Amino acid sequence: MNRKIIIFGGLVLFVLLLLMLGLRYVGNQNDEMYNDSLMSHYEYDIIIESNSTLQNVILYLPVPVFENESGVGLEMVNGDYYNKPSNWNLSLEDTEHGLMLKIETAEIQPVYHSLPVAVPEPEPGSGDLENEVPEEALVVESHEYSEETPVLVPIDFGTRVGADHLINTRSPVGNESVLLPKYNLRESEEGPIVPLPEHINPEYFDYESLVYAHYDASPEAEVQIFVQLEGLNEWWIYGWKYNEYRDGISIQLTGPQEGWVQAGGKLITGDGIYRE
């Protein structure tokens, strides 16, 4: 009986040892996949939407800043950004409210498009597809609203900059580049639109910021400006995983402008999956 107990105990220990070695192997494999695939970057995006022409435009917009420097802003100033608007001058300027991105241009014209039209699929063997697109399906563009061109297309441009470290997405304020200025940063009463899994627990904040706007425009001109920043870590372990923080301000202006205007800001931190 004692011999059988000893043999059984030895088998149990052997199985436990195999299990521990298997878990260690899987853990090492996961660590290797994580280290090989980990990517961290910041994405900065500016959206400007105006329903009429703006002239003699000068804007000061919040820019990602850490320790009074903005690597993301420098990328923009150096012209390394997508959807670059022509004849716009960009610079980083120290203002009474801190470092900001200055945009200067003689004119911003709205762009209106026609509504999308479904293009019928060509019949088999009908020839070159480009020659089969009907003329009425082509996009019509204008600088004024009309029944033919009712869709206002916003100006949308920005940049993506790689980080040389794991971004602190849980506590970015004071540790990472965030949009500045930030006044009256506080916990928000808002939360996720849909329920999140228990292991995903982002925090939500509200704050006030400032935008400087100077331009000539008609009294009916309506302008919306959105500035957005995302700091993201992503990696591959049997599928893509990520965590991030999102920082953004928005403002709506009417008529000509000349001066500082308060903008509303929102910050979401700790969104995603974390490897404890």
PDB file of N, CA, C and O in Angstrom, residues 68-143:
ATOM      1  N   ASN A  68       7.285  71.446 -21.629  1.00  0.00           N
ATOM      2  CA  ASN A  68       7.373  72.631 -22.492  1.00  0.00           C
ATOM      3  C   ASN A  68       8.014  72.338 -23.844  1.00  0.00           C
ATOM      4  O   ASN A  68       8.572  73.238 -24.485  1.00  0.00           O
ATOM      5  N   GLU A  69       7.929  71.122 -24.299  1.00  0.00           N
ATOM      6  CA  GLU A  69       8.409  70.751 -25.629  1.00  0.00           C
ATOM      7  C   GLU A  69       7.321  69.950 -26.332  1.00  0.00           C
ATOM      8  O   GLU A  69       6.496  69.292 -25.685  1.00  0.00           O
ATOM      9  N   SER A  70       7.326  69.992 -27.662  1.00  0.00           N
ATOM     10  CA  SER A  70       6.323  69.281 -28.437  1.00  0.00           C
ATOM     11  C   SER A  70       6.965  68.618 -29.651  1.00  0.00           C
ATOM     12  O   SER A  70       7.142  69.251 -30.696  1.00  0.00           O
ATOM     13  N   GLY A  71       7.334  67.343 -29.490  1.00  0.00           N
ATOM     14  CA  GLY A  71       7.869  66.599 -30.628  1.00  0.00           C
ATOM     15  C   GLY A  71       6.830  66.425 -31.716  1.00  0.00           C
ATOM     16  O   GLY A  71       7.148  66.486 -32.908  1.00  0.00           O
ATOM     17  N   VAL A  72       5.573  66.229 -31.328  1.00  0.00           N
ATOM     18  CA  VAL A  72       4.497  66.103 -32.312  1.00  0.00           C
ATOM     19  C   VAL A  72       4.321  67.410 -33.067  1.00  0.00           C
ATOM     20  O   VAL A  72       4.162  67.437 -34.293  1.00  0.00           O
ATOM     21  N   GLY A  73       4.362  68.540 -32.336  1.00  0.00           N
ATOM     22  CA  GLY A  73       4.250  69.841 -32.983  1.00  0.00           C
ATOM     23  C   GLY A  73       5.374  70.100 -33.968  1.00  0.00           C
ATOM     24  O   GLY A  73       5.148  70.673 -35.044  1.00  0.00           O
ATOM     25  N   LEU A  74       6.592  69.662 -33.634  1.00  0.00           N
ATOM     26  CA  LEU A  74       7.730  69.842 -34.549  1.00  0.00           C
ATOM     27  C   LEU A  74       7.516  69.067 -35.844  1.00  0.00           C
ATOM     28  O   LEU A  74       7.897  69.537 -36.926  1.00  0.00           O
ATOM     29  N   GLU A  75       6.933  67.869 -35.740  1.00  0.00           N
ATOM     30  CA  GLU A  75       6.623  67.105 -36.948  1.00  0.00           C
ATOM     31  C   GLU A  75       5.671  67.896 -37.851  1.00  0.00           C
ATOM     32  O   GLU A  75       5.837  67.920 -39.076  1.00  0.00           O
ATOM     33  N   MET A  76       4.700  68.538 -37.252  1.00  0.00           N
ATOM     34  CA  MET A  76       3.749  69.332 -38.031  1.00  0.00           C
ATOM     35  C   MET A  76       4.449  70.522 -38.678  1.00  0.00           C
ATOM     36  O   MET A  76       4.249  70.819 -39.867  1.00  0.00           O
ATOM     37  N   VAL A  77       5.266  71.221 -37.912  1.00  0.00           N
ATOM     38  CA  VAL A  77       5.964  72.408 -38.431  1.00  0.00           C
ATOM     39  C   VAL A  77       6.904  72.025 -39.567  1.00  0.00           C
ATOM     40  O   VAL A  77       7.048  72.766 -40.555  1.00  0.00           O
ATOM     41  N   ASN A  78       7.528  70.857 -39.461  1.00  0.00           N
ATOM     42  CA  ASN A  78       8.461  70.399 -40.498  1.00  0.00           C
ATOM     43  C   ASN A  78       7.750  69.831 -41.719  1.00  0.00           C
ATOM     44  O   ASN A  78       8.390  69.402 -42.677  1.00  0.00           O
ATOM     45  N   GLY A  79       6.426  69.830 -41.688  1.00  0.00           N
ATOM     46  CA  GLY A  79       5.662  69.390 -42.854  1.00  0.00           C
ATOM     47  C   GLY A  79       5.436  67.907 -42.938  1.00  0.00           C
ATOM     48  O   GLY A  79       4.970  67.397 -43.967  1.00  0.00           O
ATOM     49  N   ASP A  80       5.740  67.173 -41.855  1.00  0.00           N
ATOM     50  CA  ASP A  80       5.564  65.725 -41.873  1.00  0.00           C
ATOM     51  C   ASP A  80       4.178  65.383 -41.343  1.00  0.00           C
ATOM     52  O   ASP A  80       4.015  64.902 -40.223  1.00  0.00           O
ATOM     53  N   TYR A  81       3.150  65.643 -42.156  1.00  0.00           N
ATOM     54  CA  TYR A  81       1.791  65.312 -41.752  1.00  0.00           C
ATOM     55  C   TYR A  81       0.962  65.009 -42.995  1.00  0.00           C
ATOM     56  O   TYR A  81       1.327  65.372 -44.115  1.00  0.00           O
ATOM     57  N   TYR A  82      -0.152  64.314 -42.769  1.00  0.00           N
ATOM     58  CA  TYR A  82      -0.991  63.886 -43.895  1.00  0.00           C
ATOM     59  C   TYR A  82      -2.054  64.934 -44.208  1.00  0.00           C
ATOM     60  O   TYR A  82      -2.417  65.745 -43.369  1.00  0.00           O
ATOM     61  N   ASN A  83      -2.523  64.904 -45.439  1.00  0.00           N
ATOM     62  CA  ASN A  83      -3.546  65.843 -45.933  1.00  0.00           C
ATOM     63  C   ASN A  83      -3.103  67.298 -45.754  1.00  0.00           C
ATOM     64  O   ASN A  83      -3.876  68.152 -45.293  1.00  0.00           O
ATOM     65  N   LYS A  84      -1.865  67.578 -46.099  1.00  0.00           N
ATOM     66  CA  LYS A  84      -1.299  68.911 -45.876  1.00  0.00           C
ATOM     67  C   LYS A  84      -2.063  69.973 -46.668  1.00  0.00           C
ATOM     68  O   LYS A  84      -2.124  69.936 -47.883  1.00  0.00           O
ATOM     69  N   PRO A  85      -2.678  70.942 -45.983  1.00  0.00           N
ATOM     70  CA  PRO A  85      -3.336  72.035 -46.703  1.00  0.00           C
ATOM     71  C   PRO A  85      -2.288  72.930 -47.377  1.00  0.00           C
ATOM     72  O   PRO A  85      -1.249  73.238 -46.789  1.00  0.00           O
ATOM     73  N   SER A  86      -2.567  73.333 -48.591  1.00  0.00           N
ATOM     74  CA  SER A  86      -1.624  74.182 -49.314  1.00  0.00           C
ATOM     75  C   SER A  86      -1.697  75.624 -48.807  1.00  0.00           C
ATOM     76  O   SER A  86      -2.746  76.087 -48.344  1.00  0.00           O
ATOM     77  N   ASN A  87      -0.576  76.313 -48.878  1.00  0.00           N
ATOM     78  CA  ASN A  87      -0.478  77.738 -48.525  1.00  0.00           C
ATOM     79  C   ASN A  87      -0.817  78.016 -47.057  1.00  0.00           C
ATOM     80  O   ASN A  87      -1.299  79.093 -46.726  1.00  0.00           O
ATOM     81  N   TRP A  88      -0.573  77.033 -46.197  1.00  0.00           N
ATOM     82  CA  TRP A  88      -0.729  77.235 -44.760  1.00  0.00           C
ATOM     83  C   TRP A  88       0.653  77.306 -44.123  1.00  0.00           C
ATOM     84  O   TRP A  88       1.528  76.496 -44.430  1.00  0.00           O
ATOM     85  N   ASN A  89       0.840  78.247 -43.224  1.00  0.00           N
ATOM     86  CA  ASN A  89       2.089  78.340 -42.467  1.00  0.00           C
ATOM     87  C   ASN A  89       1.850  77.845 -41.046  1.00  0.00           C
ATOM     88  O   ASN A  89       0.957  78.334 -40.355  1.00  0.00           O
ATOM     89  N   LEU A  90       2.657  76.888 -40.605  1.00  0.00           N
ATOM     90  CA  LEU A  90       2.538  76.323 -39.274  1.00  0.00           C
ATOM     91  C   LEU A  90       3.807  76.617 -38.478  1.00  0.00           C
ATOM     92  O   LEU A  90       4.919  76.544 -39.012  1.00  0.00           O
ATOM     93  N   SER A  91       3.637  76.937 -37.199  1.00  0.00           N
ATOM     94  CA  SER A  91       4.778  77.194 -36.325  1.00  0.00           C
ATOM     95  C   SER A  91       4.390  76.907 -34.887  1.00  0.00           C
ATOM     96  O   SER A  91       3.198  76.877 -34.542  1.00  0.00           O
ATOM     97  N   LEU A  92       5.397  76.668 -34.045  1.00  0.00           N
ATOM     98  CA  LEU A  92       5.180  76.526 -32.608  1.00  0.00           C
ATOM     99  C   LEU A  92       5.466  77.870 -31.958  1.00  0.00           C
ATOM    100  O   LEU A  92       6.525  78.455 -32.186  1.00  0.00           O
ATOM    101  N   GLU A  93       4.528  78.349 -31.150  1.00  0.00           N
ATOM    102  CA  GLU A  93       4.669  79.680 -30.563  1.00  0.00           C
ATOM    103  C   GLU A  93       4.423  79.621 -29.056  1.00  0.00           C
ATOM    104  O   GLU A  93       3.476  78.967 -28.593  1.00  0.00           O
ATOM    105  N   ASP A  94       5.275  80.300 -28.293  1.00  0.00           N
ATOM    106  CA  ASP A  94       5.027  80.483 -26.861  1.00  0.00           C
ATOM    107  C   ASP A  94       3.998  81.587 -26.689  1.00  0.00           C
ATOM    108  O   ASP A  94       4.183  82.702 -27.170  1.00  0.00           O
ATOM    109  N   THR A  95       2.915  81.284 -26.020  1.00  0.00           N
ATOM    110  CA  THR A  95       1.852  82.257 -25.788  1.00  0.00           C
ATOM    111  C   THR A  95       1.697  82.470 -24.282  1.00  0.00           C
ATOM    112  O   THR A  95       2.340  81.799 -23.474  1.00  0.00           O
ATOM    113  N   GLU A  96       0.831  83.371 -23.924  1.00  0.00           N
ATOM    114  CA  GLU A  96       0.560  83.594 -22.501  1.00  0.00           C
ATOM    115  C   GLU A  96      -0.092  82.389 -21.849  1.00  0.00           C
ATOM    116  O   GLU A  96      -0.159  82.290 -20.617  1.00  0.00           O
ATOM    117  N   HIS A  97      -0.560  81.430 -22.673  1.00  0.00           N
ATOM    118  CA  HIS A  97      -1.173  80.210 -22.150  1.00  0.00           C
ATOM    119  C   HIS A  97      -0.326  78.976 -22.472  1.00  0.00           C
ATOM    120  O   HIS A  97      -0.838  77.852 -22.412  1.00  0.00           O
ATOM    121  N   GLY A  98       0.953  79.195 -22.782  1.00  0.00           N
ATOM    122  CA  GLY A  98       1.849  78.082 -23.032  1.00  0.00           C
ATOM    123  C   GLY A  98       2.124  77.860 -24.508  1.00  0.00           C
ATOM    124  O   GLY A  98       1.683  78.619 -25.382  1.00  0.00           O
ATOM    125  N   LEU A  99       2.873  76.797 -24.791  1.00  0.00           N
ATOM    126  CA  LEU A  99       3.262  76.461 -26.155  1.00  0.00           C
ATOM    127  C   LEU A  99       2.049  75.988 -26.942  1.00  0.00           C
ATOM    128  O   LEU A  99       1.294  75.124 -26.486  1.00  0.00           O
ATOM    129  N   MET A 100       1.843  76.571 -28.143  1.00  0.00           N
ATOM    130  CA  MET A 100       0.691  76.207 -28.961  1.00  0.00           C
ATOM    131  C   MET A 100       1.088  76.158 -30.429  1.00  0.00           C
ATOM    132  O   MET A 100       2.147  76.686 -30.824  1.00  0.00           O
ATOM    133  N   LEU A 101       0.246  75.515 -31.227  1.00  0.00           N
ATOM    134  CA  LEU A 101       0.466  75.433 -32.673  1.00  0.00           C
ATOM    135  C   LEU A 101      -0.214  76.612 -33.344  1.00  0.00           C
ATOM    136  O   LEU A 101      -1.424  76.805 -33.201  1.00  0.00           O
ATOM    137  N   LYS A 102       0.564  77.408 -34.096  1.00  0.00           N
ATOM    138  CA  LYS A 102       0.020  78.554 -34.807  1.00  0.00           C
ATOM    139  C   LYS A 102      -0.225  78.177 -36.266  1.00  0.00           C
ATOM    140  O   LYS A 102       0.661  77.637 -36.940  1.00  0.00           O
ATOM    141  N   ILE A 103      -1.420  78.460 -36.748  1.00  0.00           N
ATOM    142  CA  ILE A 103      -1.777  78.253 -38.153  1.00  0.00           C
ATOM    143  C   ILE A 103      -2.102  79.616 -38.752  1.00  0.00           C
ATOM    144  O   ILE A 103      -2.908  80.363 -38.204  1.00  0.00           O
ATOM    145  N   GLU A 104      -1.471  79.909 -39.864  1.00  0.00           N
ATOM    146  CA  GLU A 104      -1.683  81.197 -40.519  1.00  0.00           C
ATOM    147  C   GLU A 104      -1.869  80.972 -42.010  1.00  0.00           C
ATOM    148  O   GLU A 104      -1.075  80.286 -42.659  1.00  0.00           O
ATOM    149  N   THR A 105      -2.937  81.544 -42.559  1.00  0.00           N
ATOM    150  CA  THR A 105      -3.201  81.426 -43.985  1.00  0.00           C
ATOM    151  C   THR A 105      -4.079  82.584 -44.437  1.00  0.00           C
ATOM    152  O   THR A 105      -4.846  83.139 -43.645  1.00  0.00           O
ATOM    153  N   ALA A 106      -3.952  82.943 -45.701  1.00  0.00           N
ATOM    154  CA  ALA A 106      -4.724  84.080 -46.216  1.00  0.00           C
ATOM    155  C   ALA A 106      -6.202  83.760 -46.311  1.00  0.00           C
ATOM    156  O   ALA A 106      -7.056  84.644 -46.123  1.00  0.00           O
ATOM    157  N   GLU A 107      -6.531  82.481 -46.559  1.00  0.00           N
ATOM    158  CA  GLU A 107      -7.942  82.162 -46.800  1.00  0.00           C
ATOM    159  C   GLU A 107      -8.215  80.689 -46.559  1.00  0.00           C
ATOM    160  O   GLU A 107      -7.387  79.822 -46.866  1.00  0.00           O
ATOM    161  N   ILE A 108      -9.364  80.407 -45.978  1.00  0.00           N
ATOM    162  CA  ILE A 108      -9.893  79.042 -45.884  1.00  0.00           C
ATOM    163  C   ILE A 108     -11.251  79.041 -46.566  1.00  0.00           C
ATOM    164  O   ILE A 108     -12.168  79.759 -46.150  1.00  0.00           O
ATOM    165  N   GLN A 109     -11.362  78.258 -47.625  1.00  0.00           N
ATOM    166  CA  GLN A 109     -12.622  78.157 -48.352  1.00  0.00           C
ATOM    167  C   GLN A 109     -13.306  76.837 -48.046  1.00  0.00           C
ATOM    168  O   GLN A 109     -12.647  75.788 -47.981  1.00  0.00           O
ATOM    169  N   PRO A 110     -14.610  76.861 -47.841  1.00  0.00           N
ATOM    170  CA  PRO A 110     -15.311  75.588 -47.647  1.00  0.00           C
ATOM    171  C   PRO A 110     -15.348  74.788 -48.940  1.00  0.00           C
ATOM    172  O   PRO A 110     -15.289  75.352 -50.039  1.00  0.00           O
ATOM    173  N   VAL A 111     -15.457  73.482 -48.786  1.00  0.00           N
ATOM    174  CA  VAL A 111     -15.595  72.588 -49.937  1.00  0.00           C
ATOM    175  C   VAL A 111     -16.865  71.763 -49.742  1.00  0.00           C
ATOM    176  O   VAL A 111     -17.019  71.074 -48.728  1.00  0.00           O
ATOM    177  N   TYR A 112     -17.776  71.885 -50.709  1.00  0.00           N
ATOM    178  CA  TYR A 112     -19.020  71.126 -50.689  1.00  0.00           C
ATOM    179  C   TYR A 112     -18.982  70.086 -51.809  1.00  0.00           C
ATOM    180  O   TYR A 112     -18.506  70.367 -52.914  1.00  0.00           O
ATOM    181  N   HIS A 113     -19.489  68.888 -51.502  1.00  0.00           N
ATOM    182  CA  HIS A 113     -19.564  67.814 -52.490  1.00  0.00           C
ATOM    183  C   HIS A 113     -21.017  67.444 -52.757  1.00  0.00           C
ATOM    184  O   HIS A 113     -21.899  67.674 -51.923  1.00  0.00           O
ATOM    185  N   SER A 114     -21.219  66.828 -53.893  1.00  0.00           N
ATOM    186  CA  SER A 114     -22.523  66.255 -54.196  1.00  0.00           C
ATOM    187  C   SER A 114     -22.728  64.982 -53.374  1.00  0.00           C
ATOM    188  O   SER A 114     -21.780  64.414 -52.829  1.00  0.00           O
ATOM    189  N   LEU A 115     -23.971  64.554 -53.276  1.00  0.00           N
ATOM    190  CA  LEU A 115     -24.282  63.322 -52.564  1.00  0.00           C
ATOM    191  C   LEU A 115     -23.712  62.125 -53.318  1.00  0.00           C
ATOM    192  O   LEU A 115     -23.633  62.127 -54.561  1.00  0.00           O
ATOM    193  N   PRO A 116     -23.296  61.074 -52.586  1.00  0.00           N
ATOM    194  CA  PRO A 116     -22.789  59.881 -53.286  1.00  0.00           C
ATOM    195  C   PRO A 116     -23.893  59.206 -54.077  1.00  0.00           C
ATOM    196  O   PRO A 116     -25.062  59.190 -53.660  1.00  0.00           O
ATOM    197  N   VAL A 117     -23.514  58.678 -55.206  1.00  0.00           N
ATOM    198  CA  VAL A 117     -24.468  57.997 -56.079  1.00  0.00           C
ATOM    199  C   VAL A 117     -23.991  56.569 -56.289  1.00  0.00           C
ATOM    200  O   VAL A 117     -22.811  56.338 -56.579  1.00  0.00           O
ATOM    201  N   ALA A 118     -24.886  55.627 -56.111  1.00  0.00           N
ATOM    202  CA  ALA A 118     -24.529  54.225 -56.315  1.00  0.00           C
ATOM    203  C   ALA A 118     -24.219  53.978 -57.787  1.00  0.00           C
ATOM    204  O   ALA A 118     -24.986  54.376 -58.668  1.00  0.00           O
ATOM    205  N   VAL A 119     -23.089  53.342 -58.037  1.00  0.00           N
ATOM    206  CA  VAL A 119     -22.685  53.020 -59.410  1.00  0.00           C
ATOM    207  C   VAL A 119     -23.090  51.583 -59.707  1.00  0.00           C
ATOM    208  O   VAL A 119     -22.695  50.662 -58.984  1.00  0.00           O
ATOM    209  N   PRO A 120     -23.900  51.353 -60.721  1.00  0.00           N
ATOM    210  CA  PRO A 120     -24.330  49.978 -61.020  1.00  0.00           C
ATOM    211  C   PRO A 120     -23.148  49.119 -61.459  1.00  0.00           C
ATOM    212  O   PRO A 120     -22.210  49.596 -62.103  1.00  0.00           O
ATOM    213  N   GLU A 121     -23.199  47.842 -61.065  1.00  0.00           N
ATOM    214  CA  GLU A 121     -22.135  46.926 -61.453  1.00  0.00           C
ATOM    215  C   GLU A 121     -22.234  46.656 -62.957  1.00  0.00           C
ATOM    216  O   GLU A 121     -23.324  46.420 -63.487  1.00  0.00           O
ATOM    217  N   PRO A 122     -21.071  46.706 -63.642  1.00  0.00           N
ATOM    218  CA  PRO A 122     -21.105  46.435 -65.085  1.00  0.00           C
ATOM    219  C   PRO A 122     -21.424  44.977 -65.358  1.00  0.00           C
ATOM    220  O   PRO A 122     -21.140  44.094 -64.545  1.00  0.00           O
ATOM    221  N   GLU A 123     -22.054  44.750 -66.466  1.00  0.00           N
ATOM    222  CA  GLU A 123     -22.360  43.377 -66.852  1.00  0.00           C
ATOM    223  C   GLU A 123     -21.085  42.663 -67.263  1.00  0.00           C
ATOM    224  O   GLU A 123     -20.139  43.282 -67.746  1.00  0.00           O
ATOM    225  N   PRO A 124     -21.028  41.348 -67.044  1.00  0.00           N
ATOM    226  CA  PRO A 124     -19.825  40.586 -67.435  1.00  0.00           C
ATOM    227  C   PRO A 124     -19.492  40.787 -68.906  1.00  0.00           C
ATOM    228  O   PRO A 124     -20.368  40.778 -69.770  1.00  0.00           O
ATOM    229  N   GLY A 125     -18.195  41.044 -69.147  1.00  0.00           N
ATOM    230  CA  GLY A 125     -17.728  41.221 -70.514  1.00  0.00           C
ATOM    231  C   GLY A 125     -18.061  42.555 -71.120  1.00  0.00           C
ATOM    232  O   GLY A 125     -17.991  42.713 -72.343  1.00  0.00           O
ATOM    233  N   SER A 126     -18.393  43.556 -70.243  1.00  0.00           N
ATOM    234  CA  SER A 126     -18.798  44.848 -70.810  1.00  0.00           C
ATOM    235  C   SER A 126     -17.609  45.746 -71.127  1.00  0.00           C
ATOM    236  O   SER A 126     -17.787  46.831 -71.653  1.00  0.00           O
ATOM    237  N   GLY A 127     -16.380  45.314 -70.731  1.00  0.00           N
ATOM    238  CA  GLY A 127     -15.206  46.109 -71.098  1.00  0.00           C
ATOM    239  C   GLY A 127     -14.610  46.856 -69.926  1.00  0.00           C
ATOM    240  O   GLY A 127     -14.779  46.487 -68.765  1.00  0.00           O
ATOM    241  N   ASP A 128     -13.891  47.954 -70.211  1.00  0.00           N
ATOM    242  CA  ASP A 128     -13.166  48.734 -69.211  1.00  0.00           C
ATOM    243  C   ASP A 128     -14.143  49.334 -68.194  1.00  0.00           C
ATOM    244  O   ASP A 128     -15.106  50.014 -68.552  1.00  0.00           O
ATOM    245  N   LEU A 129     -13.888  49.084 -66.894  1.00  0.00           N
ATOM    246  CA  LEU A 129     -14.782  49.575 -65.854  1.00  0.00           C
ATOM    247  C   LEU A 129     -14.834  51.091 -65.833  1.00  0.00           C
ATOM    248  O   LEU A 129     -15.871  51.690 -65.566  1.00  0.00           O
ATOM    249  N   GLU A 130     -13.680  51.764 -66.067  1.00  0.00           N
ATOM    250  CA  GLU A 130     -13.634  53.226 -66.003  1.00  0.00           C
ATOM    251  C   GLU A 130     -14.566  53.850 -67.033  1.00  0.00           C
ATOM    252  O   GLU A 130     -15.157  54.904 -66.805  1.00  0.00           O
ATOM    253  N   ASN A 131     -14.727  53.192 -68.188  1.00  0.00           N
ATOM    254  CA  ASN A 131     -15.582  53.734 -69.236  1.00  0.00           C
ATOM    255  C   ASN A 131     -17.064  53.456 -68.960  1.00  0.00           C
ATOM    256  O   ASN A 131     -17.933  53.985 -69.649  1.00  0.00           O
ATOM    257  N   GLU A 132     -17.333  52.612 -67.931  1.00  0.00           N
ATOM    258  CA  GLU A 132     -18.716  52.267 -67.643  1.00  0.00           C
ATOM    259  C   GLU A 132     -19.338  53.177 -66.583  1.00  0.00           C
ATOM    260  O   GLU A 132     -20.524  53.064 -66.310  1.00  0.00           O
ATOM    261  N   VAL A 133     -18.536  54.059 -65.923  1.00  0.00           N
ATOM    262  CA  VAL A 133     -19.069  54.923 -64.870  1.00  0.00           C
ATOM    263  C   VAL A 133     -19.894  56.036 -65.508  1.00  0.00           C
ATOM    264  O   VAL A 133     -19.382  56.813 -66.310  1.00  0.00           O
ATOM    265  N   PRO A 134     -21.168  56.141 -65.185  1.00  0.00           N
ATOM    266  CA  PRO A 134     -21.995  57.194 -65.803  1.00  0.00           C
ATOM    267  C   PRO A 134     -21.567  58.572 -65.332  1.00  0.00           C
ATOM    268  O   PRO A 134     -21.091  58.754 -64.209  1.00  0.00           O
ATOM    269  N   GLU A 135     -21.747  59.560 -66.183  1.00  0.00           N
ATOM    270  CA  GLU A 135     -21.318  60.914 -65.865  1.00  0.00           C
ATOM    271  C   GLU A 135     -21.993  61.455 -64.619  1.00  0.00           C
ATOM    272  O   GLU A 135     -21.395  62.162 -63.823  1.00  0.00           O
ATOM    273  N   GLU A 136     -23.264  61.089 -64.384  1.00  0.00           N
ATOM    274  CA  GLU A 136     -23.986  61.605 -63.224  1.00  0.00           C
ATOM    275  C   GLU A 136     -23.465  61.042 -61.908  1.00  0.00           C
ATOM    276  O   GLU A 136     -23.821  61.529 -60.837  1.00  0.00           O
ATOM    277  N   ALA A 137     -22.607  59.985 -61.963  1.00  0.00           N
ATOM    278  CA  ALA A 137     -22.056  59.404 -60.741  1.00  0.00           C
ATOM    279  C   ALA A 137     -20.795  60.113 -60.282  1.00  0.00           C
ATOM    280  O   ALA A 137     -20.307  59.849 -59.189  1.00  0.00           O
ATOM    281  N   LEU A 138     -20.226  60.987 -61.091  1.00  0.00           N
ATOM    282  CA  LEU A 138     -19.009  61.695 -60.718  1.00  0.00           C
ATOM    283  C   LEU A 138     -19.307  62.719 -59.631  1.00  0.00           C
ATOM    284  O   LEU A 138     -20.386  63.300 -59.571  1.00  0.00           O
ATOM    285  N   VAL A 139     -18.304  62.962 -58.746  1.00  0.00           N
ATOM    286  CA  VAL A 139     -18.476  63.902 -57.646  1.00  0.00           C
ATOM    287  C   VAL A 139     -18.429  65.331 -58.175  1.00  0.00           C
ATOM    288  O   VAL A 139     -17.524  65.706 -58.923  1.00  0.00           O
ATOM    289  N   VAL A 140     -19.404  66.134 -57.773  1.00  0.00           N
ATOM    290  CA  VAL A 140     -19.437  67.555 -58.110  1.00  0.00           C
ATOM    291  C   VAL A 140     -18.954  68.324 -56.895  1.00  0.00           C
ATOM    292  O   VAL A 140     -19.368  68.063 -55.766  1.00  0.00           O
ATOM    293  N   GLU A 141     -18.061  69.307 -57.107  1.00  0.00           N
ATOM    294  CA  GLU A 141     -17.457  70.058 -56.014  1.00  0.00           C
ATOM    295  C   GLU A 141     -17.720  71.546 -56.174  1.00  0.00           C
ATOM    296  O   GLU A 141     -17.737  72.068 -57.293  1.00  0.00           O
ATOM    297  N   SER A 142     -17.933  72.233 -55.034  1.00  0.00           N
ATOM    298  CA  SER A 142     -18.204  73.658 -55.061  1.00  0.00           C
ATOM    299  C   SER A 142     -17.721  74.283 -53.761  1.00  0.00           C
ATOM    300  O   SER A 142     -17.493  73.586 -52.767  1.00  0.00           O
ATOM    301  N   HIS A 143     -17.560  75.616 -53.760  1.00  0.00           N
ATOM    302  CA  HIS A 143     -17.208  76.338 -52.534  1.00  0.00           C
ATOM    303  C   HIS A 143     -18.446  76.926 -51.846  1.00  0.00           C
ATOM    304  O   HIS A 143     -18.321  77.662 -50.871  1.00  0.00           O
TER     305      HIS A 143
END
